[in-house]
PDB file of C-alpha atoms in Angstrom:
ATOM      1  CA  UNK A 273     108.939  97.924 120.911  1.00 39.00           C
ATOM      2  CA  UNK A 274     106.921  96.871 117.882  1.00 45.00           C
ATOM      3  CA  UNK A 275     109.916  95.812 115.788  1.00 44.00           C
ATOM      4  CA  UNK A 276     111.698  93.589 118.258  1.00 42.00           C
ATOM      5  CA  UNK A 277     112.336  89.887 117.780  1.00 43.00           C
ATOM      6  CA  UNK A 278     109.793  87.723 119.563  1.00 43.00           C
ATOM      7  CA  UNK A 279     111.269  85.670 122.392  1.00 39.00           C
ATOM      8  CA  UNK A 280     108.234  83.469 122.856  1.00 40.00           C
ATOM      9  CA  UNK A 281     105.765  81.967 120.468  1.00 46.00           C
ATOM     10  CA  UNK A 282     104.207  78.956 118.974  1.00 65.00           C
ATOM     11  CA  UNK A 283     106.146  75.747 118.480  1.00 86.00           C
ATOM     12  CA  UNK A 284     104.554  75.226 115.066  1.00 91.00           C
ATOM     13  CA  UNK A 285     106.730  75.496 111.962  1.00 92.00           C
ATOM     14  CA  UNK A 286     106.079  78.368 109.547  1.00 92.00           C
ATOM     15  CA  UNK A 287     104.549  76.068 106.927  1.00 91.00           C
ATOM     16  CA  UNK A 288     102.200  74.561 109.546  1.00 92.00           C
ATOM     17  CA  UNK A 289     101.022  78.053 110.516  1.00 93.00           C
ATOM     18  CA  UNK A 290     100.355  78.845 106.853  1.00 92.00           C
ATOM     19  CA  UNK A 291      98.443  75.590 106.346  1.00 92.00           C
ATOM     20  CA  UNK A 292      96.324  76.248 109.445  1.00 92.00           C
ATOM     21  CA  UNK A 293      95.640  79.807 108.272  1.00 92.00           C
ATOM     22  CA  UNK A 294      94.530  78.507 104.866  1.00 91.00           C
ATOM     23  CA  UNK A 295      92.210  75.981 106.519  1.00 92.00           C
ATOM     24  CA  UNK A 296      90.704  78.219 109.208  1.00 93.00           C
ATOM     25  CA  UNK A 297      91.255  81.793 107.884  1.00 90.00           C
ATOM     26  CA  UNK A 298      92.233  82.627 111.487  1.00 92.00           C
ATOM     27  CA  UNK A 299      94.567  85.628 111.208  1.00 90.00           C
ATOM     28  CA  UNK A 300      96.217  84.721 114.534  1.00 91.00           C
ATOM     29  CA  UNK A 301      98.369  82.254 112.571  1.00 92.00           C
ATOM     30  CA  UNK A 302      99.659  85.076 110.367  1.00 92.00           C
ATOM     31  CA  UNK A 303     100.029  87.098 113.579  1.00 92.00           C
ATOM     32  CA  UNK A 304     102.498  84.497 114.820  1.00 93.00           C
ATOM     33  CA  UNK A 305     104.462  84.822 111.567  1.00 93.00           C
ATOM     34  CA  UNK A 306     104.373  88.586 112.100  1.00 92.00           C
ATOM     35  CA  UNK A 307     105.841  88.165 115.592  1.00 94.00           C
ATOM     36  CA  UNK A 308     108.574  85.883 114.249  1.00 93.00           C
ATOM     37  CA  UNK A 309     109.606  87.932 111.234  1.00 94.00           C
ATOM     38  CA  UNK A 310     108.771  91.591 111.877  1.00 94.00           C
ATOM     39  CA  UNK A 311     112.357  92.422 112.837  1.00 94.00           C
ATOM     40  CA  UNK A 312     113.735  90.760 109.692  1.00 94.00           C
ATOM     41  CA  UNK A 313     111.211  92.437 107.376  1.00 95.00           C
ATOM     42  CA  UNK A 314     111.894  95.787 109.036  1.00 95.00           C
ATOM     43  CA  UNK A 315     115.653  95.285 108.563  1.00 94.00           C
ATOM     44  CA  UNK A 316     115.258  94.567 104.847  1.00 93.00           C
ATOM     45  CA  UNK A 317     112.921  97.552 104.434  1.00 94.00           C
ATOM     46  CA  UNK A 318     115.354  99.842 106.241  1.00 93.00           C
ATOM     47  CA  UNK A 319     118.219  98.599 104.052  1.00 92.00           C
ATOM     48  CA  UNK A 320     116.340  99.585 100.895  1.00 87.00           C
ATOM     49  CA  UNK A 321     114.199 102.540 101.971  1.00 89.00           C
ATOM     50  CA  UNK A 322     116.742 104.173 104.340  1.00 89.00           C
ATOM     51  CA  UNK A 323     113.941 105.732 106.381  1.00 89.00           C
ATOM     52  CA  UNK A 324     112.650 104.280 109.682  1.00 93.00           C
ATOM     53  CA  UNK A 325     109.078 105.595 109.320  1.00 92.00           C
ATOM     54  CA  UNK A 326     108.729 104.483 105.698  1.00 91.00           C
ATOM     55  CA  UNK A 327     110.159 101.112 106.715  1.00 92.00           C
ATOM     56  CA  UNK A 328     107.598 100.693 109.509  1.00 94.00           C
ATOM     57  CA  UNK A 329     104.810 101.554 107.065  1.00 93.00           C
ATOM     58  CA  UNK A 330     106.198  99.055 104.562  1.00 93.00           C
ATOM     59  CA  UNK A 331     106.258  96.309 107.217  1.00 94.00           C
ATOM     60  CA  UNK A 332     102.566  96.886 107.900  1.00 94.00           C
ATOM     61  CA  UNK A 333     101.736  96.897 104.183  1.00 92.00           C
ATOM     62  CA  UNK A 334     103.646  93.662 103.612  1.00 92.00           C
ATOM     63  CA  UNK A 335     101.922  91.824 106.441  1.00 91.00           C
ATOM     64  CA  UNK A 336      98.510  93.137 105.328  1.00 90.00           C
ATOM     65  CA  UNK A 337      99.327  91.789 101.871  1.00 89.00           C
ATOM     66  CA  UNK A 338     100.220  88.414 103.397  1.00 89.00           C
ATOM     67  CA  UNK A 339      96.676  87.982 104.705  1.00 89.00           C
ATOM     68  CA  UNK A 340      95.450  87.794 101.113  1.00 88.00           C
ATOM     69  CA  UNK A 341      98.389  86.078  99.449  1.00 88.00           C
ATOM     70  CA  UNK A 342      98.749  83.259 101.982  1.00 89.00           C
ATOM     71  CA  UNK A 343      95.092  82.269 101.612  1.00 86.00           C
ATOM     72  CA  UNK A 344      95.757  80.809  98.188  1.00 81.00           C
ATOM     73  CA  UNK A 345      99.483  80.478  97.622  1.00 82.00           C
ATOM     74  CA  UNK A 346     101.555  77.448  98.579  1.00 83.00           C
ATOM     75  CA  UNK A 347     104.720  78.607 100.286  1.00 84.00           C
ATOM     76  CA  UNK A 348     107.720  76.497 101.180  1.00 82.00           C
ATOM     77  CA  UNK A 349     110.728  78.008 102.915  1.00 88.00           C
ATOM     78  CA  UNK A 350     108.663  80.934 104.199  1.00 91.00           C
ATOM     79  CA  UNK A 351     111.682  82.860 105.471  1.00 89.00           C
ATOM     80  CA  UNK A 352     113.275  83.016 101.999  1.00 90.00           C
ATOM     81  CA  UNK A 353     109.951  83.673 100.275  1.00 91.00           C
ATOM     82  CA  UNK A 354     109.166  86.527 102.685  1.00 92.00           C
ATOM     83  CA  UNK A 355     112.606  88.048 102.088  1.00 92.00           C
ATOM     84  CA  UNK A 356     111.998  88.094  98.315  1.00 90.00           C
ATOM     85  CA  UNK A 357     108.478  89.513  98.787  1.00 90.00           C
ATOM     86  CA  UNK A 358     109.852  92.244 101.075  1.00 92.00           C
ATOM     87  CA  UNK A 359     112.677  93.129  98.703  1.00 91.00           C
ATOM     88  CA  UNK A 360     110.248  93.347  95.771  1.00 88.00           C
ATOM     89  CA  UNK A 361     107.871  95.527  97.791  1.00 89.00           C
ATOM     90  CA  UNK A 362     110.712  97.927  98.645  1.00 88.00           C
ATOM     91  CA  UNK A 363     111.990  98.030  95.072  1.00 84.00           C
ATOM     92  CA  UNK A 364     108.473  98.843  93.881  1.00 83.00           C
ATOM     93  CA  UNK A 365     108.253 101.675  96.397  1.00 82.00           C
ATOM     94  CA  UNK A 366     111.612 103.044  95.275  1.00 80.00           C
ATOM     95  CA  UNK A 367     110.540 102.896  91.629  1.00 75.00           C
ATOM     96  CA  UNK A 368     107.312 104.683  92.544  1.00 71.00           C
ATOM     97  CA  UNK A 369     109.256 107.660  93.875  1.00 65.00           C
ATOM     98  CA  UNK A 370     109.235 109.701  90.696  1.00 52.00           C
ATOM     99  CA  UNK A 371     109.137 113.361  89.906  1.00 46.00           C
ATOM    100  CA  UNK A 372     105.681 114.803  89.331  1.00 48.00           C
ATOM    101  CA  UNK A 373     106.430 115.060  85.618  1.00 52.00           C
ATOM    102  CA  UNK A 374     107.240 111.359  85.372  1.00 62.00           C
ATOM    103  CA  UNK A 375     104.085 110.457  87.303  1.00 59.00           C
ATOM    104  CA  UNK A 376     101.949 112.685  85.093  1.00 60.00           C
ATOM    105  CA  UNK A 377     103.535 111.234  81.945  1.00 63.00           C
ATOM    106  CA  UNK A 378     102.808 107.684  83.138  1.00 60.00           C
ATOM    107  CA  UNK A 379      99.201 108.544  84.006  1.00 61.00           C
ATOM    108  CA  UNK A 380      98.673 110.459  80.769  1.00 62.00           C
ATOM    109  CA  UNK A 381     100.286 107.764  78.643  1.00 61.00           C
ATOM    110  CA  UNK A 382      97.743 105.292  80.004  1.00 59.00           C
ATOM    111  CA  UNK A 383      94.780 107.602  79.560  1.00 60.00           C
ATOM    112  CA  UNK A 384      94.205 108.212  83.266  1.00 60.00           C
ATOM    113  CA  UNK A 385      94.971 111.941  83.078  1.00 56.00           C
ATOM    114  CA  UNK A 386      94.337 114.318  80.226  1.00 52.00           C
ATOM    115  CA  UNK A 387      97.641 115.831  79.259  1.00 45.00           C
ATOM    116  CA  UNK A 388      98.052 119.478  78.370  1.00 45.00           C
ATOM    117  CA  UNK A 389      99.188 120.453  74.893  1.00 43.00           C
ATOM    118  CA  UNK A 390     102.989 120.172  74.547  1.00 44.00           C
ATOM    119  CA  UNK A 391     103.535 123.935  74.224  1.00 39.00           C
ATOM    120  CA  UNK A 392     101.112 124.762  77.019  1.00 45.00           C
ATOM    121  CA  UNK A 393     102.405 125.129  80.556  1.00 46.00           C
ATOM    122  CA  UNK A 394     100.701 122.818  83.031  1.00 47.00           C
ATOM    123  CA  UNK A 395      99.827 124.918  86.097  1.00 50.00           C
ATOM    124  CA  UNK A 396     101.151 123.291  89.254  1.00 55.00           C
ATOM    125  CA  UNK A 397      97.903 123.675  91.203  1.00 54.00           C
ATOM    126  CA  UNK A 398      95.849 122.098  88.400  1.00 61.00           C
ATOM    127  CA  UNK A 399      98.289 119.209  88.242  1.00 61.00           C
ATOM    128  CA  UNK A 400      98.123 118.696  92.005  1.00 66.00           C
ATOM    129  CA  UNK A 401      94.321 118.732  91.867  1.00 67.00           C
ATOM    130  CA  UNK A 402      94.243 116.108  89.087  1.00 72.00           C
ATOM    131  CA  UNK A 403      96.685 113.836  90.911  1.00 72.00           C
ATOM    132  CA  UNK A 404      94.727 114.248  94.149  1.00 75.00           C
ATOM    133  CA  UNK A 405      91.455 113.409  92.343  1.00 77.00           C
ATOM    134  CA  UNK A 406      93.083 110.327  90.816  1.00 78.00           C
ATOM    135  CA  UNK A 407      94.326 109.188  94.225  1.00 79.00           C
ATOM    136  CA  UNK A 408      90.834 109.702  95.675  1.00 80.00           C
ATOM    137  CA  UNK A 409      89.388 107.672  92.820  1.00 81.00           C
ATOM    138  CA  UNK A 410      91.878 104.869  93.394  1.00 82.00           C
ATOM    139  CA  UNK A 411      90.827 104.778  97.040  1.00 83.00           C
ATOM    140  CA  UNK A 412      87.183 104.290  95.979  1.00 86.00           C
ATOM    141  CA  UNK A 413      87.616 101.219  93.762  1.00 87.00           C
ATOM    142  CA  UNK A 414      87.871  97.705  95.242  1.00 89.00           C
ATOM    143  CA  UNK A 415      91.287  96.858  96.746  1.00 86.00           C
ATOM    144  CA  UNK A 416      92.110  94.101  94.232  1.00 90.00           C
ATOM    145  CA  UNK A 417      91.355  96.423  91.319  1.00 88.00           C
ATOM    146  CA  UNK A 418      93.348  99.260  92.864  1.00 87.00           C
ATOM    147  CA  UNK A 419      96.365  97.024  93.502  1.00 88.00           C
ATOM    148  CA  UNK A 420      96.362  95.641  89.945  1.00 90.00           C
ATOM    149  CA  UNK A 421      95.784  99.051  88.320  1.00 86.00           C
ATOM    150  CA  UNK A 422      98.621 100.629  90.328  1.00 84.00           C
ATOM    151  CA  UNK A 423     101.018  97.759  89.611  1.00 87.00           C
ATOM    152  CA  UNK A 424     100.188  97.703  85.898  1.00 86.00           C
ATOM    153  CA  UNK A 425      99.951 101.410  85.089  1.00 80.00           C
ATOM    154  CA  UNK A 426     102.113 103.164  87.682  1.00 79.00           C
ATOM    155  CA  UNK A 427     104.741 100.510  88.362  1.00 79.00           C
ATOM    156  CA  UNK A 428     104.761  99.117  84.789  1.00 83.00           C
ATOM    157  CA  UNK A 429     104.508  95.495  85.961  1.00 86.00           C
ATOM    158  CA  UNK A 430     103.581  92.694  83.576  1.00 89.00           C
ATOM    159  CA  UNK A 431     100.644  90.374  84.247  1.00 89.00           C
ATOM    160  CA  UNK A 432     103.099  87.670  85.352  1.00 90.00           C
ATOM    161  CA  UNK A 433     104.871  90.026  87.764  1.00 89.00           C
ATOM    162  CA  UNK A 434     101.503  91.101  89.175  1.00 90.00           C
ATOM    163  CA  UNK A 435     100.566  87.425  89.619  1.00 89.00           C
ATOM    164  CA  UNK A 436     103.833  86.785  91.491  1.00 88.00           C
ATOM    165  CA  UNK A 437     103.251  89.772  93.772  1.00 87.00           C
ATOM    166  CA  UNK A 438      99.537  89.333  94.455  1.00 88.00           C
ATOM    167  CA  UNK A 439      98.915  85.619  94.025  1.00 89.00           C
ATOM    168  CA  UNK A 440      95.989  86.348  91.657  1.00 90.00           C
ATOM    169  CA  UNK A 441      95.638  84.249  88.494  1.00 91.00           C
ATOM    170  CA  UNK A 442      96.141  85.949  85.114  1.00 90.00           C
ATOM    171  CA  UNK A 443      92.429  86.036  84.173  1.00 92.00           C
ATOM    172  CA  UNK A 444      91.580  87.712  87.491  1.00 92.00           C
ATOM    173  CA  UNK A 445      94.373  90.250  86.957  1.00 91.00           C
ATOM    174  CA  UNK A 446      93.089  91.151  83.473  1.00 92.00           C
ATOM    175  CA  UNK A 447      89.569  91.493  84.866  1.00 92.00           C
ATOM    176  CA  UNK A 448      90.710  93.593  87.852  1.00 92.00           C
ATOM    177  CA  UNK A 449      92.681  95.945  85.570  1.00 90.00           C
ATOM    178  CA  UNK A 450      89.841  96.315  83.051  1.00 91.00           C
ATOM    179  CA  UNK A 451      87.166  96.831  85.714  1.00 92.00           C
ATOM    180  CA  UNK A 452      89.437  99.011  87.837  1.00 89.00           C
ATOM    181  CA  UNK A 453      90.239 101.320  84.944  1.00 89.00           C
ATOM    182  CA  UNK A 454      86.522 101.538  84.030  1.00 89.00           C
ATOM    183  CA  UNK A 455      85.498 102.239  87.650  1.00 88.00           C
ATOM    184  CA  UNK A 456      88.250 104.820  88.019  1.00 85.00           C
ATOM    185  CA  UNK A 457      87.141 106.570  84.823  1.00 86.00           C
ATOM    186  CA  UNK A 458      83.527 106.585  86.068  1.00 86.00           C
ATOM    187  CA  UNK A 459      84.674 108.127  89.365  1.00 83.00           C
ATOM    188  CA  UNK A 460      86.795 110.759  87.619  1.00 81.00           C
ATOM    189  CA  UNK A 461      83.954 111.645  85.229  1.00 82.00           C
ATOM    190  CA  UNK A 462      81.497 112.038  88.118  1.00 83.00           C
ATOM    191  CA  UNK A 463      83.877 114.159  90.170  1.00 75.00           C
ATOM    192  CA  UNK A 464      85.198 116.298  87.343  1.00 68.00           C
ATOM    193  CA  UNK A 465      85.307 119.971  88.295  1.00 56.00           C
TER     194      UNK A 465
END
């Protein structure tokens, strides 16, 4: 099974695997960390998300995120650090589960959707189409921009929180958000019905 504790593996310590990954960019070193910690990450995800399929998806997302974060971030006590990263990822997912109205309000508040007049009813199909178009646009912008835009606008994270989650420095984050929002607007303008 995919989420079973590894019984064999490298004799290298976690920090040595991270150092080797940073030096060589060989993802096999992160693969060893994956084999060691998948069952623990899955357990934390299941505790918070309460759904086996969502938890499996979260495990994959977390380890994909590690490939980028571990390239530039010094990590000591990997087990504890990974637990905090996993918990934060799950809490972000839980916060992201909002009603459509809350999602639309957040997107409208930040200028990413045009909101209907207060006394006007917002047809459900039009709303779905706008949200779908926004999600398509997010998928088209570079991954770093998408991640920062989603964290900042949809999850209401500060620059510092985004830096802690992604490992990007503050100037990069500001640039990714500014460029991501511009690229998203360009996409939405081009694909406006």
